[in-house]
mmCIF file of C-alpha atoms in Angstrom:
data_model
loop_
_atom_site.group_PDB
_atom_site.id
_atom_site.type_symbol
_atom_site.label_atom_id
_atom_site.label_comp_id
_atom_site.label_asym_id
_atom_site.label_seq_id
_atom_site.Cartn_x
_atom_site.Cartn_y
_atom_site.Cartn_z
ATOM 1 C CA UNK A 1 -32.010 -29.437 -83.364
ATOM 2 C CA UNK A 2 -33.528 -25.903 -82.678
ATOM 3 C CA UNK A 3 -32.832 -24.743 -78.873
ATOM 4 C CA UNK A 4 -34.699 -21.388 -78.884
ATOM 5 C CA UNK A 5 -38.093 -23.523 -80.484
ATOM 6 C CA UNK A 6 -37.797 -26.402 -78.195
ATOM 7 C CA UNK A 7 -37.224 -23.249 -74.761
ATOM 8 C CA UNK A 8 -40.416 -21.891 -76.393
ATOM 9 C CA UNK A 9 -42.357 -24.733 -76.342
ATOM 10 C CA UNK A 10 -40.748 -25.782 -72.749
ATOM 11 C CA UNK A 11 -41.592 -22.244 -71.517
ATOM 12 C CA UNK A 12 -45.185 -22.304 -73.400
ATOM 13 C CA UNK A 13 -45.585 -25.945 -71.350
ATOM 14 C CA UNK A 14 -44.388 -24.325 -67.638
ATOM 15 C CA UNK A 15 -46.883 -22.011 -68.299
ATOM 16 C CA UNK A 16 -49.546 -24.525 -69.139
ATOM 17 C CA UNK A 17 -48.497 -26.264 -65.415
ATOM 18 C CA UNK A 18 -48.766 -22.800 -63.506
ATOM 19 C CA UNK A 19 -51.865 -22.499 -64.767
ATOM 20 C CA UNK A 20 -52.964 -25.341 -63.715
ATOM 21 C CA UNK A 21 -51.455 -25.497 -60.032
ATOM 22 C CA UNK A 22 -53.078 -21.339 -60.246
ATOM 23 C CA UNK A 23 -56.323 -23.033 -60.594
ATOM 24 C CA UNK A 24 -56.004 -25.480 -58.003
ATOM 25 C CA UNK A 25 -54.742 -22.805 -55.751
ATOM 26 C CA UNK A 26 -57.664 -20.874 -56.094
ATOM 27 C CA UNK A 27 -60.165 -24.086 -55.838
ATOM 28 C CA UNK A 28 -58.580 -24.410 -52.630
ATOM 29 C CA UNK A 29 -58.789 -20.671 -51.352
ATOM 30 C CA UNK A 30 -62.618 -20.524 -52.689
ATOM 31 C CA UNK A 31 -63.521 -24.385 -50.991
ATOM 32 C CA UNK A 32 -62.938 -22.455 -47.508
ATOM 33 C CA UNK A 33 -64.109 -19.425 -48.608
ATOM 34 C CA UNK A 34 -67.021 -19.224 -51.022
ATOM 35 C CA UNK A 35 -67.855 -23.128 -51.607
ATOM 36 C CA UNK A 36 -70.300 -22.360 -54.483
ATOM 37 C CA UNK A 37 -67.981 -20.236 -56.496
ATOM 38 C CA UNK A 38 -65.487 -23.337 -55.853
ATOM 39 C CA UNK A 39 -67.786 -25.724 -57.177
ATOM 40 C CA UNK A 40 -68.526 -23.970 -60.171
ATOM 41 C CA UNK A 41 -64.935 -23.514 -60.859
ATOM 42 C CA UNK A 42 -64.107 -26.932 -60.524
ATOM 43 C CA UNK A 43 -66.888 -28.370 -62.690
ATOM 44 C CA UNK A 44 -65.641 -25.594 -65.492
ATOM 45 C CA UNK A 45 -61.927 -26.490 -64.863
ATOM 46 C CA UNK A 46 -63.627 -30.587 -65.789
ATOM 47 C CA UNK A 47 -64.888 -29.227 -68.940
ATOM 48 C CA UNK A 48 -62.486 -26.836 -70.809
ATOM 49 C CA UNK A 49 -58.885 -28.015 -71.522
ATOM 50 C CA UNK A 50 -56.625 -26.965 -68.965
ATOM 51 C CA UNK A 51 -53.712 -28.759 -70.906
ATOM 52 C CA UNK A 52 -53.739 -25.015 -72.930
ATOM 53 C CA UNK A 53 -53.396 -22.898 -70.179
ATOM 54 C CA UNK A 54 -54.192 -19.890 -72.221
ATOM 55 C CA UNK A 55 -57.076 -20.860 -73.958
ATOM 56 C CA UNK A 56 -58.301 -22.460 -70.663
ATOM 57 C CA UNK A 57 -57.809 -19.101 -69.242
ATOM 58 C CA UNK A 58 -59.776 -17.503 -72.397
ATOM 59 C CA UNK A 59 -62.592 -19.636 -71.980
ATOM 60 C CA UNK A 60 -62.919 -18.269 -68.584
ATOM 61 C CA UNK A 61 -62.494 -14.654 -69.062
ATOM 62 C CA UNK A 62 -65.472 -15.375 -71.347
ATOM 63 C CA UNK A 63 -67.455 -16.968 -68.290
ATOM 64 C CA UNK A 64 -66.257 -15.572 -64.882
ATOM 65 C CA UNK A 65 -63.732 -12.736 -65.643
ATOM 66 C CA UNK A 66 -63.160 -11.940 -61.538
ATOM 67 C CA UNK A 67 -61.687 -15.747 -61.492
ATOM 68 C CA UNK A 68 -59.650 -15.445 -64.793
ATOM 69 C CA UNK A 69 -57.738 -12.151 -63.023
ATOM 70 C CA UNK A 70 -57.025 -14.150 -59.780
ATOM 71 C CA UNK A 71 -55.469 -17.363 -61.791
ATOM 72 C CA UNK A 72 -53.690 -14.590 -63.804
ATOM 73 C CA UNK A 73 -52.072 -13.297 -60.321
ATOM 74 C CA UNK A 74 -51.978 -16.550 -58.865
ATOM 75 C CA UNK A 75 -49.391 -17.800 -62.021
ATOM 76 C CA UNK A 76 -47.602 -15.175 -62.019
ATOM 77 C CA UNK A 77 -46.693 -15.087 -58.286
ATOM 78 C CA UNK A 78 -46.115 -18.745 -58.369
ATOM 79 C CA UNK A 79 -43.768 -17.910 -61.568
ATOM 80 C CA UNK A 80 -41.839 -15.291 -59.441
ATOM 81 C CA UNK A 81 -41.563 -18.332 -56.434
ATOM 82 C CA UNK A 82 -40.316 -20.379 -58.653
ATOM 83 C CA UNK A 83 -38.262 -18.861 -61.080
ATOM 84 C CA UNK A 84 -35.167 -18.521 -58.747
ATOM 85 C CA UNK A 85 -35.276 -22.022 -57.971
ATOM 86 C CA UNK A 86 -35.612 -24.001 -61.257
ATOM 87 C CA UNK A 87 -32.458 -23.751 -63.586
ATOM 88 C CA UNK A 88 -30.642 -25.368 -60.909
ATOM 89 C CA UNK A 89 -33.687 -28.057 -59.683
ATOM 90 C CA UNK A 90 -34.000 -28.876 -63.948
ATOM 91 C CA UNK A 91 -30.384 -29.382 -64.584
ATOM 92 C CA UNK A 92 -30.165 -31.880 -61.282
ATOM 93 C CA UNK A 93 -33.909 -33.443 -61.639
ATOM 94 C CA UNK A 94 -32.772 -34.095 -65.291
ATOM 95 C CA UNK A 95 -29.748 -35.952 -64.220
ATOM 96 C CA UNK A 96 -30.904 -37.360 -61.781
ATOM 97 C CA UNK A 97 -33.651 -39.166 -63.853
ATOM 98 C CA UNK A 98 -31.261 -40.153 -66.503
ATOM 99 C CA UNK A 99 -29.258 -41.511 -63.956
ATOM 100 C CA UNK A 100 -31.705 -43.551 -62.644
ATOM 101 C CA UNK A 101 -33.153 -44.960 -66.061
ATOM 102 C CA UNK A 102 -29.221 -45.532 -66.524
ATOM 103 C CA UNK A 103 -28.810 -47.270 -63.295
ATOM 104 C CA UNK A 104 -32.361 -49.910 -64.203
ATOM 105 C CA UNK A 105 -30.955 -50.039 -67.688
ATOM 106 C CA UNK A 106 -27.747 -51.229 -66.719
ATOM 107 C CA UNK A 107 -29.648 -54.228 -64.130
ATOM 108 C CA UNK A 108 -32.150 -55.347 -66.686
ATOM 109 C CA UNK A 109 -29.159 -55.604 -68.842
ATOM 110 C CA UNK A 110 -27.194 -57.349 -66.709
ATOM 111 C CA UNK A 111 -30.149 -59.361 -64.586
ATOM 112 C CA UNK A 112 -29.890 -63.303 -65.476
ATOM 113 C CA UNK A 113 -32.644 -65.345 -65.766
ATOM 114 C CA UNK A 114 -32.974 -66.994 -62.677
ATOM 115 C CA UNK A 115 -36.182 -69.353 -63.574
ATOM 116 C CA UNK A 116 -34.161 -70.960 -66.784
ATOM 117 C CA UNK A 117 -31.203 -73.608 -65.404
ATOM 118 C CA UNK A 118 -27.677 -71.969 -66.032
ATOM 119 C CA UNK A 119 -25.525 -74.595 -67.758
ATOM 120 C CA UNK A 120 -21.811 -74.409 -66.283
ATOM 121 C CA UNK A 121 -19.433 -76.908 -68.357
ATOM 122 C CA UNK A 122 -18.405 -78.166 -65.115
ATOM 123 C CA UNK A 123 -21.462 -79.718 -64.764
ATOM 124 C CA UNK A 124 -22.448 -81.060 -67.764
ATOM 125 C CA UNK A 125 -23.163 -85.017 -67.930
ATOM 126 C CA UNK A 126 -19.954 -86.015 -70.103
ATOM 127 C CA UNK A 127 -21.405 -87.891 -72.712
ATOM 128 C CA UNK A 128 -18.144 -90.204 -72.956
ATOM 129 C CA UNK A 129 -18.541 -91.530 -69.592
ATOM 130 C CA UNK A 130 -21.582 -93.060 -70.659
#
């Protein structure tokens, strides 16, 4: 298990997610102040692969440099705001999710199928008595 590579991959995924959130924030802001630009950014975002934040921004810089810089600023602000709480939140959320998964699996493993009548040895007809 290469923990450094896992950390790098996680960071890359998180940065792409922050890019997505920054785009949503900018679209919301522009919807109030400049609806035509908001519409343009929404349309652009529906065509480009926003799952890869860096590729998305590269394409946006080709089209609208001002919006790309705005998204960079918002993304950086979001990263700064969550940086302090993220490690503990990540730990506790993972622990809670794991506990929930384990509990659900245990419940599935221990549930009886009520549609199939259970055969109780005390209630079984005795073949010797007939």
